[in-house]
Amino acid sequence: MTRRLRSLSVLTVLGGGALALIASTQTWLDVSLRGATTAPLPVPGASALALLAPLSLAALALGLALSIIGPVLRHVFGVLAVAIGGVLGFGALRVALERPVDAVAASVTEATGLAGETTVRALIDHIAITPWPVVTVVASLAIAAGGATTVLTAHRWPGAGRRYRTDGAEAPARAGARAGRAGSSDRPAASRPHDAIDSWDDLSRGDDPTA
């Protein structure tokens, strides 16, 4: 059950981050300018919501890190995921409901060369919305939900596999065996070349025998 919770949390954050990143490249708003005879001006998500792309990448990085970090950092990253989801959700919902001028100002200025909120507002005839802001709201909810699940359940997740873990009871026996092998040679142990058993013992303690 704990492994399922971990997988669910990680995949939810990753899925939400990936979906939000895709949304940042899609058209969110179509702006019709007064007196313009051309097609409406498309405004991509990354322009309509400046934080969308960097926060989406941050969510992906958090999701990837959740499965390998320790319990304390899992809780910290879970809180960060909730915060990222909240910021993205609020911004995307604002764009979807209000269609604010500041969301399209950069694109209008780039197309017309005219800047300033009052000037840009006067140029706009109509702003049409696409489904992508709503999709981003859904993605942000997924990120926040994955983060919340992490915060609530991370203490029960199985720990990352411990490579080269040694058992305390075996350590004295291993030390005695190595001492016996060292004593059986006329040369000091440090001067003898590592044999296969020595290398295996070094690996079991986490040492690199090739160093």
JSON list of C-alpha atoms in Angstrom, two decimals:
[
{"chain": "A", "resi": 1, "resn": "MET", "atom": "CA", "xyz": [0.00, 0.00, 0.00]},
{"chain": "A", "resi": 2, "resn": "THR", "atom": "CA", "xyz": [2.81, 2.42, 0.86]},
{"chain": "A", "resi": 3, "resn": "ARG", "atom": "CA", "xyz": [4.52, 1.74, -2.45]},
{"chain": "A", "resi": 4, "resn": "ARG", "atom": "CA", "xyz": [1.26, 2.52, -4.24]},
{"chain": "A", "resi": 5, "resn": "LEU", "atom": "CA", "xyz": [0.93, 5.78, -2.34]},
{"chain": "A", "resi": 6, "resn": "ARG", "atom": "CA", "xyz": [4.47, 6.73, -3.27]},
{"chain": "A", "resi": 7, "resn": "SER", "atom": "CA", "xyz": [3.92, 5.85, -6.93]},
{"chain": "A", "resi": 8, "resn": "LEU", "atom": "CA", "xyz": [0.60, 7.69, -6.98]},
{"chain": "A", "resi": 9, "resn": "SER", "atom": "CA", "xyz": [2.12, 10.84, -5.47]},
{"chain": "A", "resi": 10, "resn": "VAL", "atom": "CA", "xyz": [5.12, 10.85, -7.78]},
{"chain": "A", "resi": 11, "resn": "LEU", "atom": "CA", "xyz": [3.13, 10.13, -10.93]},
{"chain": "A", "resi": 12, "resn": "THR", "atom": "CA", "xyz": [0.48, 12.71, -10.07]},
{"chain": "A", "resi": 13, "resn": "VAL", "atom": "CA", "xyz": [3.05, 15.46, -9.61]},
{"chain": "A", "resi": 14, "resn": "LEU", "atom": "CA", "xyz": [4.91, 14.40, -12.76]},
{"chain": "A", "resi": 15, "resn": "GLY", "atom": "CA", "xyz": [1.73, 14.16, -14.81]},
{"chain": "A", "resi": 16, "resn": "GLY", "atom": "CA", "xyz": [0.50, 17.56, -13.66]},
{"chain": "A", "resi": 17, "resn": "GLY", "atom": "CA", "xyz": [3.88, 19.16, -14.35]},
{"chain": "A", "resi": 18, "resn": "ALA", "atom": "CA", "xyz": [4.11, 17.60, -17.82]},
{"chain": "A", "resi": 19, "resn": "LEU", "atom": "CA", "xyz": [0.58, 18.69, -18.72]},
{"chain": "A", "resi": 20, "resn": "ALA", "atom": "CA", "xyz": [1.22, 22.23, -17.50]},
{"chain": "A", "resi": 21, "resn": "LEU", "atom": "CA", "xyz": [4.47, 22.37, -19.50]},
{"chain": "A", "resi": 22, "resn": "ILE", "atom": "CA", "xyz": [2.63, 21.28, -22.64]},
{"chain": "A", "resi": 23, "resn": "ALA", "atom": "CA", "xyz": [-0.01, 23.94, -21.95]},
{"chain": "A", "resi": 24, "resn": "SER", "atom": "CA", "xyz": [2.68, 26.61, -21.83]},
{"chain": "A", "resi": 25, "resn": "THR", "atom": "CA", "xyz": [3.38, 26.05, -25.54]},
{"chain": "A", "resi": 26, "resn": "GLN", "atom": "CA", "xyz": [-0.28, 26.12, -26.62]},
{"chain": "A", "resi": 27, "resn": "THR", "atom": "CA", "xyz": [-2.51, 29.06, -27.50]},
{"chain": "A", "resi": 28, "resn": "TRP", "atom": "CA", "xyz": [-4.47, 30.31, -24.50]},
{"chain": "A", "resi": 29, "resn": "LEU", "atom": "CA", "xyz": [-6.04, 33.45, -25.91]},
{"chain": "A", "resi": 30, "resn": "ASP", "atom": "CA", "xyz": [-6.89, 34.84, -29.34]},
{"chain": "A", "resi": 31, "resn": "VAL", "atom": "CA", "xyz": [-6.81, 38.64, -29.50]},
{"chain": "A", "resi": 32, "resn": "SER", "atom": "CA", "xyz": [-8.77, 40.56, -32.13]},
{"chain": "A", "resi": 33, "resn": "LEU", "atom": "CA", "xyz": [-7.40, 44.08, -32.67]},
{"chain": "A", "resi": 34, "resn": "ARG", "atom": "CA", "xyz": [-9.55, 47.05, -33.62]},
{"chain": "A", "resi": 35, "resn": "GLY", "atom": "CA", "xyz": [-9.55, 47.72, -37.32]},
{"chain": "A", "resi": 36, "resn": "ALA", "atom": "CA", "xyz": [-7.31, 44.75, -38.05]},
{"chain": "A", "resi": 37, "resn": "THR", "atom": "CA", "xyz": [-8.06, 42.70, -41.12]},
{"chain": "A", "resi": 38, "resn": "THR", "atom": "CA", "xyz": [-5.73, 39.87, -40.19]},
{"chain": "A", "resi": 39, "resn": "ALA", "atom": "CA", "xyz": [-6.50, 36.77, -38.16]},
{"chain": "A", "resi": 40, "resn": "PRO", "atom": "CA", "xyz": [-6.70, 37.09, -34.37]},
{"chain": "A", "resi": 41, "resn": "LEU", "atom": "CA", "xyz": [-3.38, 37.27, -32.58]},
{"chain": "A", "resi": 42, "resn": "PRO", "atom": "CA", "xyz": [-2.59, 33.99, -30.73]},
{"chain": "A", "resi": 43, "resn": "VAL", "atom": "CA", "xyz": [-1.20, 34.31, -27.22]},
{"chain": "A", "resi": 44, "resn": "PRO", "atom": "CA", "xyz": [0.63, 31.21, -25.90]},
{"chain": "A", "resi": 45, "resn": "GLY", "atom": "CA", "xyz": [0.39, 30.08, -22.30]},
{"chain": "A", "resi": 46, "resn": "ALA", "atom": "CA", "xyz": [3.99, 31.02, -21.51]},
{"chain": "A", "resi": 47, "resn": "SER", "atom": "CA", "xyz": [3.15, 34.61, -22.47]},
{"chain": "A", "resi": 48, "resn": "ALA", "atom": "CA", "xyz": [-0.27, 34.75, -20.81]},
{"chain": "A", "resi": 49, "resn": "LEU", "atom": "CA", "xyz": [1.14, 33.39, -17.53]},
{"chain": "A", "resi": 50, "resn": "ALA", "atom": "CA", "xyz": [4.84, 34.12, -17.20]},
{"chain": "A", "resi": 51, "resn": "LEU", "atom": "CA", "xyz": [5.38, 31.68, -14.33]},
{"chain": "A", "resi": 52, "resn": "LEU", "atom": "CA", "xyz": [3.80, 28.76, -16.15]},
{"chain": "A", "resi": 53, "resn": "ALA", "atom": "CA", "xyz": [6.88, 27.28, -17.84]},
{"chain": "A", "resi": 54, "resn": "PRO", "atom": "CA", "xyz": [9.37, 27.64, -14.94]},
{"chain": "A", "resi": 55, "resn": "LEU", "atom": "CA", "xyz": [6.90, 26.34, -12.35]},
{"chain": "A", "resi": 56, "resn": "SER", "atom": "CA", "xyz": [5.98, 23.41, -14.61]},
{"chain": "A", "resi": 57, "resn": "LEU", "atom": "CA", "xyz": [9.64, 22.48, -14.88]},
{"chain": "A", "resi": 58, "resn": "ALA", "atom": "CA", "xyz": [9.98, 22.83, -11.12]},
{"chain": "A", "resi": 59, "resn": "ALA", "atom": "CA", "xyz": [7.05, 20.44, -10.62]},
{"chain": "A", "resi": 60, "resn": "LEU", "atom": "CA", "xyz": [8.69, 17.90, -12.92]},
{"chain": "A", "resi": 61, "resn": "ALA", "atom": "CA", "xyz": [11.95, 18.16, -11.00]},
{"chain": "A", "resi": 62, "resn": "LEU", "atom": "CA", "xyz": [10.12, 17.73, -7.69]},
{"chain": "A", "resi": 63, "resn": "GLY", "atom": "CA", "xyz": [8.30, 14.67, -8.97]},
{"chain": "A", "resi": 64, "resn": "LEU", "atom": "CA", "xyz": [11.53, 13.06, -10.12]},
{"chain": "A", "resi": 65, "resn": "ALA", "atom": "CA", "xyz": [13.22, 13.78, -6.81]},
{"chain": "A", "resi": 66, "resn": "LEU", "atom": "CA", "xyz": [10.42, 12.53, -4.56]},
{"chain": "A", "resi": 67, "resn": "SER", "atom": "CA", "xyz": [11.23, 8.86, -5.04]},
{"chain": "A", "resi": 68, "resn": "ILE", "atom": "CA", "xyz": [14.91, 9.12, -4.09]},
{"chain": "A", "resi": 69, "resn": "ILE", "atom": "CA", "xyz": [15.10, 11.69, -1.28]},
{"chain": "A", "resi": 70, "resn": "GLY", "atom": "CA", "xyz": [14.77, 11.10, 2.45]},
{"chain": "A", "resi": 71, "resn": "PRO", "atom": "CA", "xyz": [11.63, 11.48, 4.60]},
{"chain": "A", "resi": 72, "resn": "VAL", "atom": "CA", "xyz": [12.33, 15.07, 5.72]},
{"chain": "A", "resi": 73, "resn": "LEU", "atom": "CA", "xyz": [12.92, 16.37, 2.21]},
{"chain": "A", "resi": 74, "resn": "ARG", "atom": "CA", "xyz": [9.85, 14.49, 0.98]},
{"chain": "A", "resi": 75, "resn": "HIS", "atom": "CA", "xyz": [7.69, 16.58, 3.28]},
{"chain": "A", "resi": 76, "resn": "VAL", "atom": "CA", "xyz": [9.46, 19.77, 2.20]},
{"chain": "A", "resi": 77, "resn": "PHE", "atom": "CA", "xyz": [9.08, 18.93, -1.49]},
{"chain": "A", "resi": 78, "resn": "GLY", "atom": "CA", "xyz": [5.45, 17.96, -0.91]},
{"chain": "A", "resi": 79, "resn": "VAL", "atom": "CA", "xyz": [4.74, 21.40, 0.54]},
{"chain": "A", "resi": 80, "resn": "LEU", "atom": "CA", "xyz": [6.53, 23.00, -2.41]},
{"chain": "A", "resi": 81, "resn": "ALA", "atom": "CA", "xyz": [4.41, 20.97, -4.83]},
{"chain": "A", "resi": 82, "resn": "VAL", "atom": "CA", "xyz": [1.25, 22.19, -3.11]},
{"chain": "A", "resi": 83, "resn": "ALA", "atom": "CA", "xyz": [2.50, 25.78, -3.38]},
{"chain": "A", "resi": 84, "resn": "ILE", "atom": "CA", "xyz": [3.38, 25.37, -7.06]},
{"chain": "A", "resi": 85, "resn": "GLY", "atom": "CA", "xyz": [-0.03, 23.89, -7.79]},
{"chain": "A", "resi": 86, "resn": "GLY", "atom": "CA", "xyz": [-1.74, 26.72, -5.93]},
{"chain": "A", "resi": 87, "resn": "VAL", "atom": "CA", "xyz": [0.15, 29.47, -7.78]},
{"chain": "A", "resi": 88, "resn": "LEU", "atom": "CA", "xyz": [-0.41, 27.87, -11.18]},
{"chain": "A", "resi": 89, "resn": "GLY", "atom": "CA", "xyz": [-4.06, 27.20, -10.47]},
{"chain": "A", "resi": 90, "resn": "PHE", "atom": "CA", "xyz": [-4.75, 30.74, -9.30]},
{"chain": "A", "resi": 91, "resn": "GLY", "atom": "CA", "xyz": [-2.98, 32.28, -12.31]},
{"chain": "A", "resi": 92, "resn": "ALA", "atom": "CA", "xyz": [-4.63, 30.02, -14.86]},
{"chain": "A", "resi": 93, "resn": "LEU", "atom": "CA", "xyz": [-8.08, 30.47, -13.31]},
{"chain": "A", "resi": 94, "resn": "ARG", "atom": "CA", "xyz": [-7.65, 34.25, -13.38]},
{"chain": "A", "resi": 95, "resn": "VAL", "atom": "CA", "xyz": [-6.79, 34.16, -17.08]},
{"chain": "A", "resi": 96, "resn": "ALA", "atom": "CA", "xyz": [-9.73, 31.85, -17.80]},
{"chain": "A", "resi": 97, "resn": "LEU", "atom": "CA", "xyz": [-12.28, 33.97, -15.95]},
{"chain": "A", "resi": 98, "resn": "GLU", "atom": "CA", "xyz": [-11.06, 37.53, -16.44]},
{"chain": "A", "resi": 99, "resn": "ARG", "atom": "CA", "xyz": [-9.07, 37.44, -19.71]},
{"chain": "A", "resi": 100, "resn": "PRO", "atom": "CA", "xyz": [-6.93, 40.28, -18.34]},
{"chain": "A", "resi": 101, "resn": "VAL", "atom": "CA", "xyz": [-5.15, 42.74, -20.58]},
{"chain": "A", "resi": 102, "resn": "ASP", "atom": "CA", "xyz": [-1.82, 42.07, -18.90]},
{"chain": "A", "resi": 103, "resn": "ALA", "atom": "CA", "xyz": [-2.01, 38.46, -20.10]},
{"chain": "A", "resi": 104, "resn": "VAL", "atom": "CA", "xyz": [-1.95, 39.59, -23.74]},
{"chain": "A", "resi": 105, "resn": "ALA", "atom": "CA", "xyz": [-0.01, 42.86, -23.45]},
{"chain": "A", "resi": 106, "resn": "ALA", "atom": "CA", "xyz": [3.38, 41.37, -24.35]},
{"chain": "A", "resi": 107, "resn": "SER", "atom": "CA", "xyz": [2.04, 39.67, -27.48]},
{"chain": "A", "resi": 108, "resn": "VAL", "atom": "CA", "xyz": [0.13, 42.78, -28.60]},
{"chain": "A", "resi": 109, "resn": "THR", "atom": "CA", "xyz": [3.19, 44.97, -28.05]},
{"chain": "A", "resi": 110, "resn": "GLU", "atom": "CA", "xyz": [5.37, 42.56, -30.01]},
{"chain": "A", "resi": 111, "resn": "ALA", "atom": "CA", "xyz": [2.89, 42.56, -32.90]},
{"chain": "A", "resi": 112, "resn": "THR", "atom": "CA", "xyz": [2.15, 46.29, -33.00]},
{"chain": "A", "resi": 113, "resn": "GLY", "atom": "CA", "xyz": [5.16, 47.95, -31.42]},
{"chain": "A", "resi": 114, "resn": "LEU", "atom": "CA", "xyz": [2.86, 49.88, -29.07]},
{"chain": "A", "resi": 115, "resn": "ALA", "atom": "CA", "xyz": [3.25, 49.55, -25.29]},
{"chain": "A", "resi": 116, "resn": "GLY", "atom": "CA", "xyz": [1.46, 50.69, -22.17]},
{"chain": "A", "resi": 117, "resn": "GLU", "atom": "CA", "xyz": [-1.65, 49.19, -20.58]},
{"chain": "A", "resi": 118, "resn": "THR", "atom": "CA", "xyz": [-3.96, 52.01, -21.68]},
{"chain": "A", "resi": 119, "resn": "THR", "atom": "CA", "xyz": [-2.68, 51.92, -25.24]},
{"chain": "A", "resi": 120, "resn": "VAL", "atom": "CA", "xyz": [-2.90, 48.14, -25.48]},
{"chain": "A", "resi": 121, "resn": "ARG", "atom": "CA", "xyz": [-6.39, 48.13, -24.00]},
{"chain": "A", "resi": 122, "resn": "ALA", "atom": "CA", "xyz": [-7.50, 50.63, -26.64]},
{"chain": "A", "resi": 123, "resn": "LEU", "atom": "CA", "xyz": [-6.14, 48.39, -29.40]},
{"chain": "A", "resi": 124, "resn": "ILE", "atom": "CA", "xyz": [-8.03, 45.29, -28.27]},
{"chain": "A", "resi": 125, "resn": "ASP", "atom": "CA", "xyz": [-11.45, 44.60, -29.70]},
{"chain": "A", "resi": 126, "resn": "HIS", "atom": "CA", "xyz": [-12.06, 41.13, -28.27]},
{"chain": "A", "resi": 127, "resn": "ILE", "atom": "CA", "xyz": [-10.21, 38.39, -26.38]},
{"chain": "A", "resi": 128, "resn": "ALA", "atom": "CA", "xyz": [-11.32, 34.79, -27.00]},
{"chain": "A", "resi": 129, "resn": "ILE", "atom": "CA", "xyz": [-10.28, 31.99, -24.70]},
{"chain": "A", "resi": 130, "resn": "THR", "atom": "CA", "xyz": [-9.21, 28.44, -25.63]},
{"chain": "A", "resi": 131, "resn": "PRO", "atom": "CA", "xyz": [-9.54, 25.33, -23.41]},
{"chain": "A", "resi": 132, "resn": "TRP", "atom": "CA", "xyz": [-5.87, 25.41, -22.34]},
{"chain": "A", "resi": 133, "resn": "PRO", "atom": "CA", "xyz": [-6.21, 27.67, -19.29]},
{"chain": "A", "resi": 134, "resn": "VAL", "atom": "CA", "xyz": [-8.81, 25.24, -17.91]},
{"chain": "A", "resi": 135, "resn": "VAL", "atom": "CA", "xyz": [-6.51, 22.32, -18.72]},
{"chain": "A", "resi": 136, "resn": "THR", "atom": "CA", "xyz": [-3.80, 24.08, -16.75]},
{"chain": "A", "resi": 137, "resn": "VAL", "atom": "CA", "xyz": [-6.12, 24.47, -13.78]},
{"chain": "A", "resi": 138, "resn": "VAL", "atom": "CA", "xyz": [-6.64, 20.70, -13.85]},
{"chain": "A", "resi": 139, "resn": "ALA", "atom": "CA", "xyz": [-2.88, 20.16, -14.09]},
{"chain": "A", "resi": 140, "resn": "SER", "atom": "CA", "xyz": [-2.30, 22.47, -11.14]},
{"chain": "A", "resi": 141, "resn": "LEU", "atom": "CA", "xyz": [-4.83, 20.55, -9.07]},
{"chain": "A", "resi": 142, "resn": "ALA", "atom": "CA", "xyz": [-2.96, 17.34, -9.87]},
{"chain": "A", "resi": 143, "resn": "ILE", "atom": "CA", "xyz": [0.34, 18.86, -8.75]},
{"chain": "A", "resi": 144, "resn": "ALA", "atom": "CA", "xyz": [-1.20, 20.14, -5.53]},
{"chain": "A", "resi": 145, "resn": "ALA", "atom": "CA", "xyz": [-2.96, 16.83, -4.86]},
{"chain": "A", "resi": 146, "resn": "GLY", "atom": "CA", "xyz": [0.27, 14.89, -5.38]},
{"chain": "A", "resi": 147, "resn": "GLY", "atom": "CA", "xyz": [2.09, 17.25, -3.03]},
{"chain": "A", "resi": 148, "resn": "ALA", "atom": "CA", "xyz": [-0.62, 16.96, -0.37]},
{"chain": "A", "resi": 149, "resn": "THR", "atom": "CA", "xyz": [-0.57, 13.17, -0.60]},
{"chain": "A", "resi": 150, "resn": "THR", "atom": "CA", "xyz": [3.18, 13.26, -0.18]},
{"chain": "A", "resi": 151, "resn": "VAL", "atom": "CA", "xyz": [2.97, 15.41, 2.94]},
{"chain": "A", "resi": 152, "resn": "LEU", "atom": "CA", "xyz": [0.37, 13.12, 4.50]},
{"chain": "A", "resi": 153, "resn": "THR", "atom": "CA", "xyz": [1.92, 9.77, 3.63]},
{"chain": "A", "resi": 154, "resn": "ALA", "atom": "CA", "xyz": [5.67, 10.27, 3.07]},
{"chain": "A", "resi": 155, "resn": "HIS", "atom": "CA", "xyz": [6.54, 9.01, 6.57]},
{"chain": "A", "resi": 156, "resn": "ARG", "atom": "CA", "xyz": [5.17, 5.59, 5.58]},
{"chain": "A", "resi": 157, "resn": "TRP", "atom": "CA", "xyz": [6.97, 5.31, 2.26]},
{"chain": "A", "resi": 158, "resn": "PRO", "atom": "CA", "xyz": [9.62, 2.61, 1.98]},
{"chain": "A", "resi": 159, "resn": "GLY", "atom": "CA", "xyz": [13.13, 4.01, 2.09]},
{"chain": "A", "resi": 160, "resn": "ALA", "atom": "CA", "xyz": [15.39, 4.06, -0.93]},
{"chain": "A", "resi": 161, "resn": "GLY", "atom": "CA", "xyz": [17.44, 0.88, -1.35]},
{"chain": "A", "resi": 162, "resn": "ARG", "atom": "CA", "xyz": [20.62, 0.97, 0.65]},
{"chain": "A", "resi": 163, "resn": "ARG", "atom": "CA", "xyz": [23.46, -0.08, -1.52]},
{"chain": "A", "resi": 164, "resn": "TYR", "atom": "CA", "xyz": [26.33, -1.85, 0.13]},
{"chain": "A", "resi": 165, "resn": "ARG", "atom": "CA", "xyz": [24.44, -2.18, 3.44]},
{"chain": "A", "resi": 166, "resn": "THR", "atom": "CA", "xyz": [26.43, -4.16, 6.04]},
{"chain": "A", "resi": 167, "resn": "ASP", "atom": "CA", "xyz": [25.13, -6.04, 9.02]},
{"chain": "A", "resi": 168, "resn": "GLY", "atom": "CA", "xyz": [26.67, -5.12, 12.38]},
{"chain": "A", "resi": 169, "resn": "ALA", "atom": "CA", "xyz": [26.81, -8.74, 13.48]},
{"chain": "A", "resi": 170, "resn": "GLU", "atom": "CA", "xyz": [28.89, -9.71, 10.46]},
{"chain": "A", "resi": 171, "resn": "ALA", "atom": "CA", "xyz": [31.43, -6.92, 10.83]},
{"chain": "A", "resi": 172, "resn": "PRO", "atom": "CA", "xyz": [33.59, -8.58, 13.57]},
{"chain": "A", "resi": 173, "resn": "ALA", "atom": "CA", "xyz": [33.70, -11.86, 11.68]},
{"chain": "A", "resi": 174, "resn": "ARG", "atom": "CA", "xyz": [34.70, -10.08, 8.50]},
{"chain": "A", "resi": 175, "resn": "ALA", "atom": "CA", "xyz": [37.39, -8.15, 10.33]},
{"chain": "A", "resi": 176, "resn": "GLY", "atom": "CA", "xyz": [38.74, -11.38, 11.82]},
{"chain": "A", "resi": 177, "resn": "ALA", "atom": "CA", "xyz": [38.80, -13.06, 8.43]},
{"chain": "A", "resi": 178, "resn": "ARG", "atom": "CA", "xyz": [40.70, -10.17, 6.91]},
{"chain": "A", "resi": 179, "resn": "ALA", "atom": "CA", "xyz": [43.17, -10.19, 9.82]},
{"chain": "A", "resi": 180, "resn": "GLY", "atom": "CA", "xyz": [43.72, -13.92, 9.32]},
{"chain": "A", "resi": 181, "resn": "ARG", "atom": "CA", "xyz": [44.40, -13.45, 5.63]},
{"chain": "A", "resi": 182, "resn": "ALA", "atom": "CA", "xyz": [46.77, -10.61, 6.41]},
{"chain": "A", "resi": 183, "resn": "GLY", "atom": "CA", "xyz": [48.62, -12.70, 9.00]},
{"chain": "A", "resi": 184, "resn": "SER", "atom": "CA", "xyz": [49.08, -15.57, 6.59]},
{"chain": "A", "resi": 185, "resn": "SER", "atom": "CA", "xyz": [51.28, -13.43, 4.38]},
{"chain": "A", "resi": 186, "resn": "ASP", "atom": "CA", "xyz": [54.82, -12.22, 5.07]},
{"chain": "A", "resi": 187, "resn": "ARG", "atom": "CA", "xyz": [53.97, -8.82, 3.64]},
{"chain": "A", "resi": 188, "resn": "PRO", "atom": "CA", "xyz": [51.87, -6.19, 5.46]},
{"chain": "A", "resi": 189, "resn": "ALA", "atom": "CA", "xyz": [48.17, -6.20, 4.54]},
{"chain": "A", "resi": 190, "resn": "ALA", "atom": "CA", "xyz": [48.39, -2.70, 3.13]},
{"chain": "A", "resi": 191, "resn": "SER", "atom": "CA", "xyz": [51.14, -3.79, 0.72]},
{"chain": "A", "resi": 192, "resn": "ARG", "atom": "CA", "xyz": [49.39, -6.90, -0.55]},
{"chain": "A", "resi": 193, "resn": "PRO", "atom": "CA", "xyz": [47.36, -6.67, -3.79]},
{"chain": "A", "resi": 194, "resn": "HIS", "atom": "CA", "xyz": [43.58, -6.95, -3.36]},
{"chain": "A", "resi": 195, "resn": "ASP", "atom": "CA", "xyz": [42.25, -10.39, -4.14]},
{"chain": "A", "resi": 196, "resn": "ALA", "atom": "CA", "xyz": [38.64, -11.12, -5.12]},
{"chain": "A", "resi": 197, "resn": "ILE", "atom": "CA", "xyz": [37.52, -11.54, -1.51]},
{"chain": "A", "resi": 198, "resn": "ASP", "atom": "CA", "xyz": [39.14, -8.26, -0.48]},
{"chain": "A", "resi": 199, "resn": "SER", "atom": "CA", "xyz": [37.38, -6.48, -3.31]},
{"chain": "A", "resi": 200, "resn": "TRP", "atom": "CA", "xyz": [34.05, -8.01, -2.35]},
{"chain": "A", "resi": 201, "resn": "ASP", "atom": "CA", "xyz": [34.54, -6.94, 1.27]},
{"chain": "A", "resi": 202, "resn": "ASP", "atom": "CA", "xyz": [35.38, -3.41, 0.17]},
{"chain": "A", "resi": 203, "resn": "LEU", "atom": "CA", "xyz": [32.24, -3.27, -1.96]},
{"chain": "A", "resi": 204, "resn": "SER", "atom": "CA", "xyz": [30.09, -4.55, 0.90]},
{"chain": "A", "resi": 205, "resn": "ARG", "atom": "CA", "xyz": [31.33, -1.64, 3.04]},
{"chain": "A", "resi": 206, "resn": "GLY", "atom": "CA", "xyz": [30.67, 0.87, 0.26]},
{"chain": "A", "resi": 207, "resn": "ASP", "atom": "CA", "xyz": [34.37, 1.37, -0.61]},
{"chain": "A", "resi": 208, "resn": "ASP", "atom": "CA", "xyz": [35.62, 1.49, -4.17]},
{"chain": "A", "resi": 209, "resn": "PRO", "atom": "CA", "xyz": [38.32, -1.19, -4.54]},
{"chain": "A", "resi": 210, "resn": "THR", "atom": "CA", "xyz": [39.59, 0.39, -7.75]},
{"chain": "A", "resi": 211, "resn": "ALA", "atom": "CA", "xyz": [40.33, 3.76, -6.06]}
]
